[in-house]
Amino acid sequence: EFNEQLLTESPTTIVIPNSNQKSNLTSEPTSETPKTIIIPDTSASPPPPETNKTENGETPTTPNAPDSETQPNQNTETPPETNNETSTDTQPQLTPEELARQEKLIEADRLYKTGDIAAAQKLYREAKAPFVESTENQTQPSAIYDPTQLSPAGAVYWRQAQSGLQQNLETKTLIPLKFLVQQQPEFIPAQVQYAQALKNYGQEEESLQVLEKATALYPNEPDLIKTKITALNDTEKWLEASLAARQFALLNPTHPQAAEFETMADEYLEKYKSHLRSEMRGNAIANVITGALGYIFTGNIFGPISAIDTTVLLLRGESAVGEKLSERVQKQLPMLEDEEVLAYVREVGNKLAAVAGRKEFEYQFYVVMDEEINAFALPGGKVFVNAGAILKTKSEAELAGLLGHELSHAVLSHGFQLVTEGNLIANVTQYIPFGGTAANLIVLNYSRDMERQADDLGTKILVGGGYAADGLHNMMITLGEEEKERPVFAWLSTHPDTKERIDNLETLINRNGYNRYAYEGVERHLAIQKRVRQLLQEYKDSEEDEEKEE
């Protein structure tokens, strides 16, 4: 979730309706909820003069691959000129250099769509500066398993620990292992052995803390993850065990043990549900649902929902929880109803959802009529993005980077985990009708590790969707430049900081050989931005008129 620091001092994606489904983006206003603003259907009136249409009058689809049958739009449009609108309604003036770069990217996209990949990549390379390897970006040493690779001091600690284990001496075991994992955390056997030794000597919480730190440093080491899952199971934290297993499988889809971790995820999730059912039968539900979770489902935006109903939702799973929350959010926020814009966002999201995993989800995308930069994902794949985020991104690939990041939070079950832990904050006591509505209603307090996982998986999803691999990276730079004076989204206001995050993404792209010189989608994005800018102005005018009437 992006617009977080303005709300709290603590740190924080798609059902795509089929053609026969009616979109559920509007809600009848009640006395308890503010009126949802519906932008009138403009199809009955002449289209705006700058609407990006093909010769037959249809809105073009955005191709995703060189062999796309969709022909590029030949009606080249220059960036809209600055008008007299104020604040973020105004298209920023571009320098001649920026205009030249934009036109080069548009031409590269056209070549890419027609299959002339070599010529397209030549232009992409000319338009994009190469990554500069940061000397400040200290990468973690690669994991090792062989004791002969230890430093001389590390080897001494390892021998002492093995001797302590054989003699069953607590101090002689724990002290050298503690020093070893501090000095050489990359030695995975020591991490595993230290956690197991702490558990054997009755220090379960300390053991889990060691494993949390180790898996944060080395999230792709199956031995570490399995040890963590076992420890979580032993402490009856079955949901956390399930999530840890599923996250490994999703972040490492080609790993030989990915299927094994998927199976573990399902088994521990069933254990968690079985526990909930048992608590319901034992009439001890109050001991299961935390006070904070109760607030989630009884605050103005979500409730009231009883503890029993809450548990039924949890038993039904992430999709049920997300659907319930999504319904309440849509009643509180002014939703954008323009089909041209929604079709664009859903089209981009659909490409990403196809490669994201979690086929059991019904993915949905929504656009909030708000000019602030913000986006958030609810459990089960319900993604909300502000109109302002569309305006601030420079290309379809950058918007896809934002959606991919939020989509990653959903498929990695981050939102569901926050709900079950009571860490989803819903602040609806101060509804603001102008600007900042989403930011003042939803905060997802993701952890540092959750954000890194979403950056990692989001980039993989972006590549799988056929976009330039640096879309997420460039989006962060774009938003950082836009808001240098006042950070307004989590990536700029919480840990890890923007520089670290950008460096990490550059390392990820370089290490995996991801292609930066693929589809950007500049021209159509500019056309959609014009439409969004017009809709936002109409919305603000409508709100001002209502205020005057009152």
Coordinates of C-alpha atoms in Angstrom, one line a residue, residues 46-495:
P46 CA -19.4 12.9 -29.0
P47 CA -16.0 11.5 -27.9
P48 CA -13.4 13.9 -26.8
P49 CA -11.3 15.2 -29.8
E50 CA -8.1 13.5 -28.4
T51 CA -9.5 10.1 -27.7
N52 CA -7.2 7.4 -29.0
K53 CA -9.3 5.3 -31.5
T54 CA -8.6 3.1 -34.4
E55 CA -9.9 4.0 -37.9
N56 CA -13.0 1.8 -37.3
G57 CA -13.8 3.6 -34.1
E58 CA -12.8 0.8 -31.7
T59 CA -10.5 1.2 -28.7
P60 CA -7.4 -0.7 -29.6
T61 CA -6.2 -3.5 -27.3
T62 CA -2.6 -3.5 -26.0
P63 CA -0.6 -6.3 -27.5
N64 CA 1.7 -8.2 -25.4
A65 CA 4.0 -10.0 -27.8
P66 CA 5.7 -9.5 -31.1
D67 CA 3.2 -11.8 -32.9
S68 CA 0.2 -9.8 -31.7
E69 CA -2.5 -9.6 -34.4
T70 CA -3.4 -6.1 -33.2
Q71 CA -2.0 -3.5 -35.5
P72 CA -0.4 -0.5 -33.8
N73 CA -2.4 2.7 -33.8
Q74 CA -1.2 4.9 -36.7
N75 CA -2.7 8.0 -35.3
T76 CA 0.3 9.3 -33.4
E77 CA -0.6 11.7 -30.7
T78 CA 1.8 14.1 -29.1
P79 CA 1.7 14.5 -25.3
P80 CA -1.2 16.7 -24.3
E81 CA -0.4 20.3 -23.8
T82 CA -0.5 22.0 -20.5
N83 CA -3.9 23.7 -19.9
N84 CA -5.3 25.9 -17.2
E85 CA -6.3 23.0 -14.8
T86 CA -4.6 23.1 -11.5
S87 CA -2.6 20.7 -9.3
T88 CA -2.2 17.2 -10.6
D89 CA -4.9 17.7 -13.2
T90 CA -2.2 19.3 -15.4
Q91 CA 0.0 17.3 -17.7
P92 CA 3.6 18.2 -16.7
Q93 CA 5.5 20.0 -19.4
L94 CA 8.3 17.9 -20.9
T95 CA 11.7 19.1 -22.0
P96 CA 12.7 18.7 -25.6
E97 CA 14.9 15.8 -24.5
E98 CA 12.1 14.1 -22.7
L99 CA 9.8 14.5 -25.7
A100 CA 12.4 13.0 -27.9
R101 CA 12.8 10.1 -25.6
Q102 CA 9.1 9.6 -25.4
E103 CA 8.7 9.5 -29.2
K104 CA 11.6 7.1 -29.4
L105 CA 9.8 4.7 -27.0
I106 CA 6.6 5.1 -28.9
E107 CA 8.4 4.1 -32.2
A108 CA 10.1 1.2 -30.4
D109 CA 6.8 -0.1 -29.2
R110 CA 5.4 0.0 -32.7
L111 CA 8.4 -2.0 -34.0
Y112 CA 8.1 -4.4 -31.1
K113 CA 4.4 -5.0 -31.8
T114 CA 5.1 -5.7 -35.5
G115 CA 7.8 -8.2 -34.7
D116 CA 10.8 -6.2 -35.6
I117 CA 12.4 -7.0 -32.2
A118 CA 16.0 -6.1 -33.2
A119 CA 15.1 -2.6 -34.4
A120 CA 12.8 -2.1 -31.3
Q121 CA 15.5 -3.1 -28.9
K122 CA 18.0 -0.8 -30.5
L123 CA 15.6 2.2 -29.8
Y124 CA 14.8 0.9 -26.3
R125 CA 18.6 0.9 -25.6
E126 CA 19.0 4.4 -26.9
A127 CA 16.1 5.7 -24.8
K128 CA 17.1 3.9 -21.5
A129 CA 20.2 4.6 -19.5
P130 CA 22.1 1.5 -18.4
F131 CA 22.0 0.5 -14.8
V132 CA 24.9 1.9 -12.8
E133 CA 26.0 -0.7 -10.3
S134 CA 25.9 0.9 -6.9
T135 CA 28.9 0.5 -4.6
E136 CA 26.5 1.0 -1.7
N137 CA 24.4 -2.0 -2.6
Q138 CA 26.1 -4.7 -0.5
T139 CA 24.7 -8.0 -1.6
Q140 CA 24.4 -10.9 0.8
P141 CA 27.1 -13.6 0.4
S142 CA 25.8 -16.7 -1.4
A143 CA 24.7 -19.5 0.8
I144 CA 27.2 -22.3 1.6
Y145 CA 26.9 -25.8 3.0
D146 CA 30.4 -27.1 3.1
P147 CA 32.3 -26.5 6.4
T148 CA 35.6 -26.3 4.4
Q149 CA 34.4 -23.0 3.0
L150 CA 34.3 -21.4 6.5
S151 CA 36.8 -18.9 7.6
P152 CA 39.4 -20.1 10.1
A153 CA 37.4 -18.6 13.0
G154 CA 34.2 -20.0 11.7
A155 CA 35.7 -23.5 11.4
V156 CA 36.7 -23.3 15.1
Y157 CA 33.2 -22.3 16.1
W158 CA 31.8 -25.2 14.1
R159 CA 34.0 -27.8 15.7
Q160 CA 33.3 -26.5 19.2
A161 CA 29.5 -26.6 18.5
Q162 CA 29.8 -30.2 17.2
S163 CA 31.7 -31.2 20.3
G164 CA 29.0 -29.5 22.5
L165 CA 26.3 -31.4 20.8
Q166 CA 28.0 -34.7 21.3
Q167 CA 28.4 -34.0 25.0
N168 CA 24.9 -32.5 25.3
L169 CA 26.3 -29.3 26.8
E170 CA 24.0 -26.3 26.3
T171 CA 26.5 -23.5 26.6
K172 CA 29.2 -25.2 24.6
T173 CA 26.7 -25.7 21.8
L174 CA 24.8 -22.5 21.8
I175 CA 27.6 -19.9 22.2
P176 CA 29.8 -21.0 19.3
L177 CA 26.7 -21.4 17.0
K178 CA 25.5 -17.9 18.0
F179 CA 28.9 -16.4 17.1
L180 CA 29.1 -18.5 13.8
V181 CA 25.7 -17.4 12.5
Q182 CA 26.5 -13.8 13.4
Q183 CA 29.9 -13.8 11.6
Q184 CA 29.0 -16.1 8.7
P185 CA 25.2 -16.2 8.2
E186 CA 25.6 -17.7 4.8
F187 CA 26.6 -21.1 6.4
I188 CA 23.1 -22.6 6.3
P189 CA 23.8 -25.8 8.4
A190 CA 24.8 -23.6 11.3
Q191 CA 21.5 -21.6 11.0
V192 CA 19.5 -24.8 11.0
Q193 CA 21.5 -26.4 13.9
Y194 CA 21.4 -23.2 16.0
A195 CA 17.6 -23.0 15.7
Q196 CA 17.1 -26.7 16.5
A197 CA 19.5 -26.4 19.5
L198 CA 17.6 -23.5 20.9
K199 CA 14.3 -25.4 20.5
N200 CA 15.8 -28.5 22.2
Y201 CA 16.9 -26.4 25.2
G202 CA 13.4 -24.9 25.6
Q203 CA 13.9 -21.6 23.8
E204 CA 11.2 -21.9 21.2
E205 CA 10.6 -18.2 20.7
E206 CA 14.4 -17.5 20.3
S207 CA 14.5 -20.4 17.8
L208 CA 11.8 -18.8 15.7
Q209 CA 13.5 -15.4 15.8
V210 CA 16.7 -17.0 14.5
L211 CA 14.8 -18.6 11.7
E212 CA 12.9 -15.4 10.8
K213 CA 16.2 -13.6 10.4
A214 CA 17.9 -16.4 8.5
T215 CA 15.0 -16.8 6.1
A216 CA 14.8 -13.1 5.5
L217 CA 18.5 -13.2 4.4
Y218 CA 18.2 -16.5 2.5
P219 CA 14.5 -16.9 1.4
N220 CA 15.3 -19.4 -1.3
E221 CA 17.1 -22.0 0.8
P222 CA 14.7 -25.0 1.2
D223 CA 16.4 -26.4 4.3
L224 CA 16.0 -23.2 6.1
I225 CA 12.3 -22.8 5.1
K226 CA 11.5 -26.4 6.1
T227 CA 13.1 -25.9 9.5
K228 CA 11.0 -22.7 9.9
I229 CA 7.8 -24.5 8.8
T230 CA 8.5 -27.3 11.3
A231 CA 9.1 -24.8 14.1
L232 CA 5.8 -23.0 13.3
N233 CA 3.9 -26.3 13.2
D234 CA 5.4 -27.3 16.6
T235 CA 4.1 -24.0 18.1
E236 CA 0.7 -24.6 16.4
K237 CA 1.1 -21.6 14.1
W238 CA -0.4 -23.5 11.2
L239 CA -1.5 -20.6 9.1
E240 CA 2.0 -19.1 9.2
A241 CA 3.5 -22.5 8.3
S242 CA 1.1 -22.7 5.3
L243 CA 2.0 -19.2 4.1
A244 CA 5.8 -19.8 4.5
A245 CA 5.5 -23.0 2.4
R246 CA 3.3 -21.3 -0.3
Q247 CA 5.6 -18.3 -0.6
F248 CA 8.6 -20.5 -1.2
A249 CA 6.8 -22.3 -4.0
L250 CA 5.6 -19.1 -5.6
L251 CA 8.9 -17.3 -5.4
N252 CA 10.8 -20.4 -6.7
P253 CA 8.4 -22.0 -9.2
T254 CA 11.1 -23.9 -11.1
H255 CA 12.7 -25.3 -7.9
P256 CA 12.6 -29.1 -7.8
Q257 CA 10.9 -29.0 -4.4
A258 CA 8.3 -26.4 -5.4
A259 CA 5.5 -29.0 -5.7
E260 CA 6.5 -30.4 -2.3
F261 CA 6.1 -27.0 -0.7
E262 CA 2.7 -26.4 -2.4
T263 CA 1.5 -29.7 -0.8
M264 CA 2.8 -28.6 2.6
A265 CA 1.0 -25.3 2.2
D266 CA -2.3 -27.1 1.6
E267 CA -1.8 -29.5 4.5
Y268 CA -1.0 -26.7 7.0
L269 CA -3.9 -24.6 5.8
E270 CA -6.3 -27.5 6.4
K271 CA -4.8 -27.8 9.9
Y272 CA -5.6 -24.1 10.5
K273 CA -9.1 -24.5 9.3
S274 CA -9.6 -27.7 11.4
H275 CA -8.5 -25.7 14.4
L276 CA -11.0 -23.0 13.7
R277 CA -13.8 -25.6 13.3
S278 CA -12.8 -27.2 16.6
E279 CA -12.9 -23.9 18.4
M280 CA -16.3 -23.1 17.0
R281 CA -17.6 -26.5 18.3
G282 CA -16.1 -25.8 21.6
N283 CA -17.7 -22.4 21.9
A284 CA -14.3 -20.8 22.4
I285 CA -14.3 -18.6 19.3
A286 CA -13.4 -15.5 21.4
N287 CA -10.0 -17.0 22.1
V288 CA -9.4 -17.4 18.3
I289 CA -10.4 -14.0 17.0
T290 CA -8.2 -11.2 18.3
G291 CA -9.6 -7.9 19.4
A292 CA -7.8 -6.2 16.5
L293 CA -9.4 -8.6 14.0
G294 CA -12.7 -8.0 15.6
Y295 CA -12.2 -4.3 14.9
I296 CA -11.5 -5.0 11.3
F297 CA -14.9 -6.5 10.8
T298 CA -16.8 -4.2 13.0
G299 CA -15.4 -0.8 11.9
N300 CA -17.6 1.5 9.8
I301 CA -16.3 0.2 6.5
F302 CA -16.6 -3.5 7.2
G303 CA -19.1 -4.3 9.8
P304 CA -20.8 -5.1 11.9
I305 CA -19.9 -8.8 11.4
S306 CA -20.1 -11.2 14.3
A307 CA -17.2 -13.2 15.5
I308 CA -18.9 -16.4 14.3
D309 CA -19.4 -14.8 10.8
T310 CA -15.8 -13.7 10.8
T311 CA -14.7 -17.2 11.5
V312 CA -16.9 -18.6 8.7
L313 CA -15.2 -16.2 6.3
L314 CA -11.8 -17.3 7.4
L315 CA -12.8 -20.9 7.0
R316 CA -14.1 -20.2 3.5
G317 CA -10.6 -18.7 2.7
E318 CA -8.9 -15.7 1.3
S319 CA -11.4 -15.1 -1.6
A320 CA -14.4 -14.9 0.8
V321 CA -12.6 -12.4 3.1
G322 CA -11.4 -10.3 0.1
E323 CA -14.9 -10.3 -1.4
K324 CA -16.5 -9.1 1.8
L325 CA -13.9 -6.4 2.3
S326 CA -14.1 -5.3 -1.3
E327 CA -17.8 -4.8 -1.1
R328 CA -17.4 -2.6 1.9
V329 CA -14.6 -0.6 0.3
Q330 CA -16.6 0.1 -2.8
K331 CA -19.4 1.5 -0.8
Q332 CA -17.1 4.0 0.9
L333 CA -14.8 5.1 -2.0
P334 CA -15.8 7.1 -5.1
M335 CA -15.2 4.5 -7.8
L336 CA -14.3 5.4 -11.3
E337 CA -16.9 3.9 -13.7
D338 CA -15.6 4.8 -17.1
E339 CA -15.4 1.6 -19.2
E340 CA -12.5 2.8 -21.4
V341 CA -10.3 3.3 -18.4
L342 CA -11.5 0.2 -16.6
A343 CA -11.0 -2.0 -19.7
Y344 CA -7.4 -0.7 -19.9
V345 CA -6.6 -1.5 -16.3
R346 CA -8.3 -4.9 -16.4
E347 CA -6.5 -5.8 -19.6
V348 CA -3.1 -5.1 -18.1
G349 CA -4.1 -6.9 -14.9
N350 CA -5.4 -9.9 -16.8
K351 CA -2.0 -10.3 -18.5
L352 CA -0.3 -10.3 -15.1
A353 CA -2.9 -12.5 -13.4
A354 CA -2.4 -15.2 -16.1
V355 CA 1.2 -15.8 -14.9
A356 CA 0.8 -14.9 -11.2
G357 CA -0.4 -18.2 -9.9
R358 CA -3.1 -18.9 -7.3
K359 CA -5.6 -20.1 -9.9
E360 CA -8.2 -20.5 -7.2
F361 CA -8.6 -16.7 -6.9
E362 CA -11.1 -14.6 -8.8
Y363 CA -9.0 -11.6 -9.7
Q364 CA -10.6 -8.1 -9.9
F365 CA -9.2 -4.6 -10.6
Y366 CA -10.9 -1.4 -9.6
V367 CA -10.0 2.3 -10.0
V368 CA -10.6 4.8 -7.3
M369 CA -11.6 8.3 -8.2
D370 CA -8.8 10.0 -6.3
E371 CA -5.8 12.0 -7.6
E372 CA -3.4 10.8 -4.8
I373 CA -0.8 8.2 -5.6
N374 CA -2.0 5.0 -4.0
A375 CA -2.9 1.4 -4.6
F376 CA -3.7 -1.6 -2.4
A377 CA -4.6 -5.2 -2.6
L378 CA -7.2 -7.1 -0.5
P379 CA -7.1 -10.9 0.1
G380 CA -8.1 -13.1 -2.7
G381 CA -6.8 -10.8 -5.5
K382 CA -9.0 -7.7 -5.2
V383 CA -6.8 -4.8 -6.4
F384 CA -7.6 -1.1 -6.1
V385 CA -5.5 1.6 -7.9
N386 CA -6.0 5.3 -7.7
A387 CA -6.6 7.4 -10.8
G388 CA -3.7 9.5 -9.6
A389 CA -1.3 6.5 -9.9
I390 CA -2.4 6.2 -13.6
L391 CA -1.5 9.8 -14.1
K392 CA 1.9 9.6 -12.5
T393 CA 3.2 6.5 -14.3
K394 CA 4.9 7.2 -17.6
S395 CA 4.0 4.0 -19.5
E396 CA 1.9 0.9 -19.4
A397 CA 4.9 -1.1 -18.2
E398 CA 5.2 1.2 -15.2
L399 CA 1.5 0.8 -14.4
A400 CA 1.9 -2.9 -14.8
G401 CA 4.8 -2.8 -12.3
L402 CA 2.5 -1.2 -9.8
L403 CA -0.2 -3.7 -10.4
G404 CA 2.3 -6.6 -10.3
H405 CA 3.6 -5.5 -7.0
E406 CA 0.1 -5.3 -5.5
L407 CA -0.9 -8.6 -7.2
S408 CA 2.2 -10.2 -5.5
H409 CA 0.9 -9.1 -2.1
A410 CA -2.3 -11.0 -2.9
V411 CA -0.9 -14.2 -4.2
L412 CA 1.7 -14.3 -1.4
S413 CA -1.3 -14.0 1.1
H414 CA 0.2 -11.0 2.7
G415 CA -3.2 -9.3 3.2
F416 CA -4.8 -12.4 4.5
Q417 CA -2.0 -12.8 7.0
L418 CA -2.5 -9.2 8.2
V419 CA -6.2 -9.8 8.6
T420 CA -5.8 -12.9 10.7
E421 CA -3.1 -11.1 12.8
G422 CA -5.3 -8.1 13.2
N423 CA -2.9 -5.7 11.5
L424 CA -5.2 -4.4 8.8
I425 CA -6.1 -0.8 9.8
A426 CA -9.4 0.7 8.7
N427 CA -9.6 4.4 9.5
V428 CA -13.0 5.6 8.3
T429 CA -14.0 8.0 11.0
Q430 CA -12.8 11.0 8.9
Y431 CA -14.2 10.6 5.4
I432 CA -12.7 13.3 3.2
P433 CA -14.7 14.0 0.0
F434 CA -11.9 15.7 -1.9
G435 CA -8.6 13.9 -2.5
G436 CA -6.9 11.4 -0.3
T437 CA -10.0 9.3 0.3
A438 CA -8.3 5.9 -0.3
A439 CA -5.4 6.9 1.7
N440 CA -7.6 7.8 4.6
L441 CA -9.5 4.6 4.4
I442 CA -7.1 1.8 3.9
V443 CA -3.7 1.1 5.3
L444 CA -1.9 -2.3 4.8
N445 CA 1.0 -2.4 7.2
Y446 CA 3.3 -4.7 5.3
S447 CA 6.6 -5.8 6.8
R448 CA 10.0 -5.2 5.3
D449 CA 10.2 -8.8 4.1
M450 CA 6.7 -8.7 2.6
E451 CA 7.6 -5.6 0.5
R452 CA 10.8 -7.3 -0.7
Q453 CA 9.0 -10.4 -1.7
A454 CA 6.4 -8.4 -3.6
D455 CA 9.2 -6.5 -5.4
D456 CA 10.8 -9.8 -6.3
L457 CA 7.7 -11.6 -7.4
G458 CA 6.2 -8.5 -9.0
T459 CA 9.1 -8.2 -11.3
K460 CA 8.9 -11.8 -12.3
I461 CA 5.2 -11.4 -13.0
L462 CA 6.0 -8.3 -15.0
V463 CA 8.4 -10.2 -17.2
G464 CA 6.0 -13.1 -17.6
G465 CA 3.3 -10.7 -18.7
G466 CA 5.6 -9.6 -21.6
Y467 CA 6.5 -6.1 -20.3
A468 CA 9.9 -4.5 -19.9
A469 CA 11.5 -6.0 -16.8
D470 CA 12.3 -2.6 -15.3
G471 CA 8.7 -1.3 -15.2
L472 CA 8.5 -1.7 -11.5
H473 CA 12.0 -0.2 -11.0
N474 CA 11.1 2.8 -13.3
M475 CA 7.8 3.4 -11.6
M476 CA 9.6 3.8 -8.3
I477 CA 12.0 6.3 -9.8
T478 CA 9.1 8.1 -11.4
L479 CA 7.1 8.5 -8.2
G480 CA 10.2 9.3 -6.3
E481 CA 10.9 12.2 -8.6
E482 CA 7.3 13.4 -8.5
E483 CA 7.3 13.5 -4.7
K484 CA 10.8 14.4 -3.6
E485 CA 9.5 17.0 -1.2
R486 CA 6.7 15.0 0.4
P487 CA 6.8 11.2 0.3
V488 CA 3.3 9.9 -0.2
F489 CA 3.6 6.2 -0.6
A490 CA 5.1 3.4 1.4
W491 CA 8.1 2.7 -0.9
L492 CA 9.3 6.3 -0.2
S493 CA 8.4 6.6 3.4
T494 CA 9.2 3.2 5.1
H495 CA 11.9 0.6 5.2

